[in-house]
């Protein structure tokens, strides 16, 4: 019986020593501590409103991990709904103050992404930006990588991008554009297909 008691005491002592050593290692190993998220959320949704009280941005993620030291939020299945005409940084807010309720919008989604406090988001894998404007020249943008800067409303990618619009489709490597001004620059190896009629 004494042998079993000694074995139990030795096992418990080993267990506590192991956990004490692991806790000390986490304190002494800053790289391991930084690799751990400070905050984890599921079904995270954030809303932003302009000075007139209109909603102009919704960000949602199925899963989000916040890393404070890296100033980063890693997201799984992020989606963004963005109303350019309601954005307080946009000149369109001042020009369309009476028409903000019926504002057109973009819906952007991806498999993964990262967001930082500099108001930029990087979207990765199966990125699709859909334009729900009633007068949209571009209806969708698809790529494996897309960067969005919310302070300037710029969108860019160095990867292959596929653009569909009214009566045309285009593919190219690299894109610079602006969701506010609806100006897009295609970089290289562009191939366009026009399906509409030419007015002469």
PDB file of C-alpha atoms in Angstrom:
ATOM      1  CA  UNK A   1       0.000   0.000   0.000  1.00  0.00           C
ATOM      2  CA  UNK A   2       2.841   2.354   0.883  1.00  0.00           C
ATOM      3  CA  UNK A   3       4.333   1.734  -2.549  1.00  0.00           C
ATOM      4  CA  UNK A   4       1.107   2.989  -4.244  1.00  0.00           C
ATOM      5  CA  UNK A   5       0.942   6.074  -2.029  1.00  0.00           C
ATOM      6  CA  UNK A   6       4.579   6.942  -2.869  1.00  0.00           C
ATOM      7  CA  UNK A   7       3.856   6.396  -6.569  1.00  0.00           C
ATOM      8  CA  UNK A   8       0.770   8.665  -6.388  1.00  0.00           C
ATOM      9  CA  UNK A   9       2.724  11.407  -4.553  1.00  0.00           C
ATOM     10  CA  UNK A  10       5.558  11.160  -7.103  1.00  0.00           C
ATOM     11  CA  UNK A  11       3.071  11.392 -10.006  1.00  0.00           C
ATOM     12  CA  UNK A  12       1.341  14.455  -8.519  1.00  0.00           C
ATOM     13  CA  UNK A  13       4.686  16.108  -7.795  1.00  0.00           C
ATOM     14  CA  UNK A  14       5.822  15.493 -11.406  1.00  0.00           C
ATOM     15  CA  UNK A  15       2.531  16.886 -12.731  1.00  0.00           C
ATOM     16  CA  UNK A  16       2.842  20.131 -10.714  1.00  0.00           C
ATOM     17  CA  UNK A  17       6.540  20.532 -11.623  1.00  0.00           C
ATOM     18  CA  UNK A  18       5.738  20.147 -15.318  1.00  0.00           C
ATOM     19  CA  UNK A  19       2.958  22.785 -15.208  1.00  0.00           C
ATOM     20  CA  UNK A  20       5.083  25.184 -13.150  1.00  0.00           C
ATOM     21  CA  UNK A  21       7.944  24.812 -15.658  1.00  0.00           C
ATOM     22  CA  UNK A  22       5.561  25.367 -18.607  1.00  0.00           C
ATOM     23  CA  UNK A  23       4.169  28.550 -17.024  1.00  0.00           C
ATOM     24  CA  UNK A  24       7.696  29.853 -16.362  1.00  0.00           C
ATOM     25  CA  UNK A  25       8.712  29.101 -19.949  1.00  0.00           C
ATOM     26  CA  UNK A  26       5.752  31.120 -21.295  1.00  0.00           C
ATOM     27  CA  UNK A  27       6.801  34.100 -19.161  1.00  0.00           C
ATOM     28  CA  UNK A  28      10.447  33.823 -20.249  1.00  0.00           C
ATOM     29  CA  UNK A  29       9.762  33.086 -23.940  1.00  0.00           C
ATOM     30  CA  UNK A  30       8.225  36.272 -25.436  1.00  0.00           C
ATOM     31  CA  UNK A  31       7.981  34.772 -28.947  1.00  0.00           C
ATOM     32  CA  UNK A  32       5.749  31.979 -27.666  1.00  0.00           C
ATOM     33  CA  UNK A  33       3.664  34.451 -25.654  1.00  0.00           C
ATOM     34  CA  UNK A  34       3.250  36.746 -28.698  1.00  0.00           C
ATOM     35  CA  UNK A  35       2.095  33.838 -30.851  1.00  0.00           C
ATOM     36  CA  UNK A  36      -0.935  33.405 -28.592  1.00  0.00           C
ATOM     37  CA  UNK A  37      -3.959  35.602 -29.387  1.00  0.00           C
ATOM     38  CA  UNK A  38      -4.982  38.111 -26.721  1.00  0.00           C
ATOM     39  CA  UNK A  39      -8.656  37.821 -27.612  1.00  0.00           C
ATOM     40  CA  UNK A  40     -10.719  35.297 -29.597  1.00  0.00           C
ATOM     41  CA  UNK A  41     -14.238  35.910 -30.903  1.00  0.00           C
ATOM     42  CA  UNK A  42     -16.741  33.947 -32.969  1.00  0.00           C
ATOM     43  CA  UNK A  43     -19.402  35.568 -35.153  1.00  0.00           C
ATOM     44  CA  UNK A  44     -17.755  38.971 -34.708  1.00  0.00           C
ATOM     45  CA  UNK A  45     -19.564  41.916 -36.305  1.00  0.00           C
ATOM     46  CA  UNK A  46     -18.560  45.590 -36.143  1.00  0.00           C
ATOM     47  CA  UNK A  47     -20.599  48.539 -37.406  1.00  0.00           C
ATOM     48  CA  UNK A  48     -19.403  52.049 -38.295  1.00  0.00           C
ATOM     49  CA  UNK A  49     -21.657  55.079 -38.606  1.00  0.00           C
ATOM     50  CA  UNK A  50     -20.954  58.527 -40.063  1.00  0.00           C
ATOM     51  CA  UNK A  51     -21.553  61.866 -38.342  1.00  0.00           C
ATOM     52  CA  UNK A  52     -25.120  61.957 -39.703  1.00  0.00           C
ATOM     53  CA  UNK A  53     -25.923  58.583 -38.119  1.00  0.00           C
ATOM     54  CA  UNK A  54     -25.908  56.536 -41.332  1.00  0.00           C
ATOM     55  CA  UNK A  55     -24.326  53.088 -41.349  1.00  0.00           C
ATOM     56  CA  UNK A  56     -21.406  53.036 -43.813  1.00  0.00           C
ATOM     57  CA  UNK A  57     -19.430  49.883 -42.966  1.00  0.00           C
ATOM     58  CA  UNK A  58     -20.145  46.396 -41.586  1.00  0.00           C
ATOM     59  CA  UNK A  59     -17.296  43.933 -40.983  1.00  0.00           C
ATOM     60  CA  UNK A  60     -18.143  40.356 -40.050  1.00  0.00           C
ATOM     61  CA  UNK A  61     -15.984  37.273 -39.420  1.00  0.00           C
ATOM     62  CA  UNK A  62     -16.923  33.735 -38.424  1.00  0.00           C
ATOM     63  CA  UNK A  63     -13.794  33.594 -36.230  1.00  0.00           C
ATOM     64  CA  UNK A  64     -11.391  36.377 -35.210  1.00  0.00           C
ATOM     65  CA  UNK A  65      -8.159  36.385 -33.206  1.00  0.00           C
ATOM     66  CA  UNK A  66      -6.681  39.644 -31.890  1.00  0.00           C
ATOM     67  CA  UNK A  67      -2.908  40.032 -31.473  1.00  0.00           C
ATOM     68  CA  UNK A  68      -2.365  43.298 -29.602  1.00  0.00           C
ATOM     69  CA  UNK A  69       1.447  43.372 -29.881  1.00  0.00           C
ATOM     70  CA  UNK A  70       1.251  42.935 -33.677  1.00  0.00           C
ATOM     71  CA  UNK A  71      -1.706  45.365 -33.964  1.00  0.00           C
ATOM     72  CA  UNK A  72      -3.541  42.733 -35.987  1.00  0.00           C
ATOM     73  CA  UNK A  73      -6.837  40.854 -36.119  1.00  0.00           C
ATOM     74  CA  UNK A  74      -6.767  37.573 -38.065  1.00  0.00           C
ATOM     75  CA  UNK A  75     -10.183  36.599 -39.446  1.00  0.00           C
ATOM     76  CA  UNK A  76     -11.746  33.469 -40.903  1.00  0.00           C
ATOM     77  CA  UNK A  77     -14.423  34.006 -43.559  1.00  0.00           C
ATOM     78  CA  UNK A  78     -14.463  37.805 -43.285  1.00  0.00           C
ATOM     79  CA  UNK A  79     -17.058  39.838 -45.134  1.00  0.00           C
ATOM     80  CA  UNK A  80     -17.353  43.578 -45.567  1.00  0.00           C
ATOM     81  CA  UNK A  81     -20.362  45.640 -46.603  1.00  0.00           C
ATOM     82  CA  UNK A  82     -19.283  49.154 -47.568  1.00  0.00           C
ATOM     83  CA  UNK A  83     -21.368  52.199 -48.555  1.00  0.00           C
ATOM     84  CA  UNK A  84     -18.945  54.683 -50.222  1.00  0.00           C
ATOM     85  CA  UNK A  85     -21.437  57.554 -50.329  1.00  0.00           C
ATOM     86  CA  UNK A  86     -21.922  57.393 -46.546  1.00  0.00           C
ATOM     87  CA  UNK A  87     -18.205  57.190 -45.619  1.00  0.00           C
ATOM     88  CA  UNK A  88     -17.216  60.298 -43.608  1.00  0.00           C
ATOM     89  CA  UNK A  89     -13.829  60.422 -45.395  1.00  0.00           C
ATOM     90  CA  UNK A  90     -15.628  60.588 -48.748  1.00  0.00           C
ATOM     91  CA  UNK A  91     -16.464  63.870 -50.512  1.00  0.00           C
ATOM     92  CA  UNK A  92     -19.667  62.146 -51.665  1.00  0.00           C
ATOM     93  CA  UNK A  93     -21.155  62.463 -48.147  1.00  0.00           C
ATOM     94  CA  UNK A  94     -21.281  66.252 -48.472  1.00  0.00           C
ATOM     95  CA  UNK A  95     -22.597  66.128 -52.034  1.00  0.00           C
ATOM     96  CA  UNK A  96     -25.278  63.476 -51.387  1.00  0.00           C
ATOM     97  CA  UNK A  97     -26.490  64.393 -47.909  1.00  0.00           C
ATOM     98  CA  UNK A  98     -30.120  64.129 -49.010  1.00  0.00           C
ATOM     99  CA  UNK A  99     -29.671  60.769 -50.764  1.00  0.00           C
ATOM    100  CA  UNK A 100     -27.663  58.771 -48.213  1.00  0.00           C
ATOM    101  CA  UNK A 101     -30.504  56.457 -47.230  1.00  0.00           C
ATOM    102  CA  UNK A 102     -30.605  54.856 -50.692  1.00  0.00           C
ATOM    103  CA  UNK A 103     -26.839  54.628 -51.046  1.00  0.00           C
ATOM    104  CA  UNK A 104     -25.311  51.926 -53.261  1.00  0.00           C
ATOM    105  CA  UNK A 105     -22.824  49.520 -51.709  1.00  0.00           C
ATOM    106  CA  UNK A 106     -20.059  46.923 -52.165  1.00  0.00           C
ATOM    107  CA  UNK A 107     -20.097  43.485 -50.528  1.00  0.00           C
ATOM    108  CA  UNK A 108     -16.652  41.883 -50.238  1.00  0.00           C
ATOM    109  CA  UNK A 109     -15.894  38.415 -48.857  1.00  0.00           C
ATOM    110  CA  UNK A 110     -12.960  35.985 -48.636  1.00  0.00           C
ATOM    111  CA  UNK A 111     -11.818  32.782 -46.936  1.00  0.00           C
ATOM    112  CA  UNK A 112      -9.389  34.614 -44.624  1.00  0.00           C
ATOM    113  CA  UNK A 113      -8.077  38.084 -43.897  1.00  0.00           C
ATOM    114  CA  UNK A 114      -6.260  40.390 -41.510  1.00  0.00           C
ATOM    115  CA  UNK A 115      -7.277  43.822 -40.237  1.00  0.00           C
ATOM    116  CA  UNK A 116      -5.088  46.431 -38.519  1.00  0.00           C
ATOM    117  CA  UNK A 117      -5.691  49.724 -36.740  1.00  0.00           C
ATOM    118  CA  UNK A 118      -4.311  51.678 -39.702  1.00  0.00           C
ATOM    119  CA  UNK A 119      -7.721  50.949 -41.227  1.00  0.00           C
ATOM    120  CA  UNK A 120      -6.564  48.474 -43.831  1.00  0.00           C
ATOM    121  CA  UNK A 121      -7.649  44.920 -44.478  1.00  0.00           C
ATOM    122  CA  UNK A 122      -5.865  42.207 -46.481  1.00  0.00           C
ATOM    123  CA  UNK A 123      -8.142  39.511 -47.863  1.00  0.00           C
ATOM    124  CA  UNK A 124      -6.851  36.118 -49.007  1.00  0.00           C
ATOM    125  CA  UNK A 125      -8.249  33.152 -50.958  1.00  0.00           C
ATOM    126  CA  UNK A 126     -11.480  33.282 -52.979  1.00  0.00           C
ATOM    127  CA  UNK A 127     -11.854  37.050 -52.656  1.00  0.00           C
ATOM    128  CA  UNK A 128     -14.976  38.407 -54.319  1.00  0.00           C
ATOM    129  CA  UNK A 129     -16.099  42.037 -54.341  1.00  0.00           C
ATOM    130  CA  UNK A 130     -19.662  42.494 -55.577  1.00  0.00           C
ATOM    131  CA  UNK A 131     -20.961  45.968 -56.504  1.00  0.00           C
ATOM    132  CA  UNK A 132     -24.667  46.542 -55.814  1.00  0.00           C
ATOM    133  CA  UNK A 133     -24.814  49.991 -57.363  1.00  0.00           C
ATOM    134  CA  UNK A 134     -27.796  50.666 -59.614  1.00  0.00           C
ATOM    135  CA  UNK A 135     -25.447  52.356 -62.109  1.00  0.00           C
ATOM    136  CA  UNK A 136     -22.431  50.070 -61.636  1.00  0.00           C
ATOM    137  CA  UNK A 137     -19.931  49.951 -64.489  1.00  0.00           C
ATOM    138  CA  UNK A 138     -18.069  47.170 -62.637  1.00  0.00           C
ATOM    139  CA  UNK A 139     -20.287  44.505 -61.089  1.00  0.00           C
ATOM    140  CA  UNK A 140     -17.660  42.191 -59.547  1.00  0.00           C
ATOM    141  CA  UNK A 141     -13.931  41.818 -58.859  1.00  0.00           C
ATOM    142  CA  UNK A 142     -12.399  38.431 -58.030  1.00  0.00           C
ATOM    143  CA  UNK A 143      -8.855  37.535 -56.974  1.00  0.00           C
ATOM    144  CA  UNK A 144      -6.875  35.388 -54.537  1.00  0.00           C
ATOM    145  CA  UNK A 145      -5.587  38.481 -52.722  1.00  0.00           C
ATOM    146  CA  UNK A 146      -6.968  41.986 -52.233  1.00  0.00           C
ATOM    147  CA  UNK A 147      -5.854  44.933 -50.070  1.00  0.00           C
ATOM    148  CA  UNK A 148      -8.358  47.583 -48.960  1.00  0.00           C
ATOM    149  CA  UNK A 149      -7.317  50.878 -47.378  1.00  0.00           C
ATOM    150  CA  UNK A 150     -10.310  52.485 -45.647  1.00  0.00           C
ATOM    151  CA  UNK A 151      -8.644  55.861 -45.128  1.00  0.00           C
ATOM    152  CA  UNK A 152      -8.315  56.370 -48.907  1.00  0.00           C
ATOM    153  CA  UNK A 153     -10.886  53.785 -50.115  1.00  0.00           C
ATOM    154  CA  UNK A 154      -8.177  52.288 -52.338  1.00  0.00           C
ATOM    155  CA  UNK A 155      -8.199  48.672 -53.447  1.00  0.00           C
ATOM    156  CA  UNK A 156      -5.172  46.891 -54.931  1.00  0.00           C
ATOM    157  CA  UNK A 157      -3.668  43.515 -55.721  1.00  0.00           C
ATOM    158  CA  UNK A 158      -0.505  42.283 -57.446  1.00  0.00           C
ATOM    159  CA  UNK A 159      -2.242  38.947 -58.220  1.00  0.00           C
ATOM    160  CA  UNK A 160      -4.430  37.866 -61.120  1.00  0.00           C
ATOM    161  CA  UNK A 161      -7.771  39.633 -60.988  1.00  0.00           C
ATOM    162  CA  UNK A 162     -11.020  38.989 -62.863  1.00  0.00           C
ATOM    163  CA  UNK A 163     -13.403  41.889 -63.427  1.00  0.00           C
ATOM    164  CA  UNK A 164     -16.947  41.655 -64.737  1.00  0.00           C
ATOM    165  CA  UNK A 165     -19.116  44.563 -65.686  1.00  0.00           C
ATOM    166  CA  UNK A 166     -21.927  45.663 -67.891  1.00  0.00           C
ATOM    167  CA  UNK A 167     -21.249  44.106 -71.301  1.00  0.00           C
ATOM    168  CA  UNK A 168     -17.611  43.186 -70.581  1.00  0.00           C
ATOM    169  CA  UNK A 169     -15.255  40.889 -68.698  1.00  0.00           C
ATOM    170  CA  UNK A 170     -11.547  41.417 -68.089  1.00  0.00           C
ATOM    171  CA  UNK A 171      -8.632  39.510 -66.595  1.00  0.00           C
ATOM    172  CA  UNK A 172      -5.216  40.929 -65.751  1.00  0.00           C
ATOM    173  CA  UNK A 173      -2.305  40.705 -63.344  1.00  0.00           C
ATOM    174  CA  UNK A 174      -2.419  43.594 -60.876  1.00  0.00           C
ATOM    175  CA  UNK A 175      -5.041  46.202 -60.047  1.00  0.00           C
ATOM    176  CA  UNK A 176      -5.125  49.645 -58.411  1.00  0.00           C
ATOM    177  CA  UNK A 177      -8.476  51.277 -57.832  1.00  0.00           C
ATOM    178  CA  UNK A 178     -10.715  53.403 -55.643  1.00  0.00           C
ATOM    179  CA  UNK A 179     -14.171  52.338 -54.428  1.00  0.00           C
ATOM    180  CA  UNK A 180     -15.164  55.962 -53.845  1.00  0.00           C
ATOM    181  CA  UNK A 181     -14.295  57.411 -57.267  1.00  0.00           C
ATOM    182  CA  UNK A 182     -14.915  54.088 -59.087  1.00  0.00           C
ATOM    183  CA  UNK A 183     -11.585  54.516 -60.917  1.00  0.00           C
ATOM    184  CA  UNK A 184      -9.640  51.283 -61.591  1.00  0.00           C
ATOM    185  CA  UNK A 185      -6.249  50.836 -63.241  1.00  0.00           C
ATOM    186  CA  UNK A 186      -5.352  47.441 -64.731  1.00  0.00           C
ATOM    187  CA  UNK A 187      -1.624  46.708 -64.562  1.00  0.00           C
ATOM    188  CA  UNK A 188      -0.397  44.057 -67.048  1.00  0.00           C
ATOM    189  CA  UNK A 189      -1.298  41.069 -69.238  1.00  0.00           C
ATOM    190  CA  UNK A 190      -4.878  42.256 -69.639  1.00  0.00           C
ATOM    191  CA  UNK A 191      -7.430  40.363 -71.725  1.00  0.00           C
ATOM    192  CA  UNK A 192     -10.857  41.884 -72.246  1.00  0.00           C
ATOM    193  CA  UNK A 193     -14.035  40.533 -73.813  1.00  0.00           C
ATOM    194  CA  UNK A 194     -16.721  43.007 -74.855  1.00  0.00           C
ATOM    195  CA  UNK A 195     -20.224  41.620 -75.335  1.00  0.00           C
ATOM    196  CA  UNK A 196     -22.233  44.798 -75.851  1.00  0.00           C
ATOM    197  CA  UNK A 197     -23.068  46.731 -78.991  1.00  0.00           C
ATOM    198  CA  UNK A 198     -20.882  49.533 -80.292  1.00  0.00           C
ATOM    199  CA  UNK A 199     -22.613  52.891 -80.791  1.00  0.00           C
ATOM    200  CA  UNK A 200     -21.356  54.681 -83.900  1.00  0.00           C
TER     201      UNK A 200
END
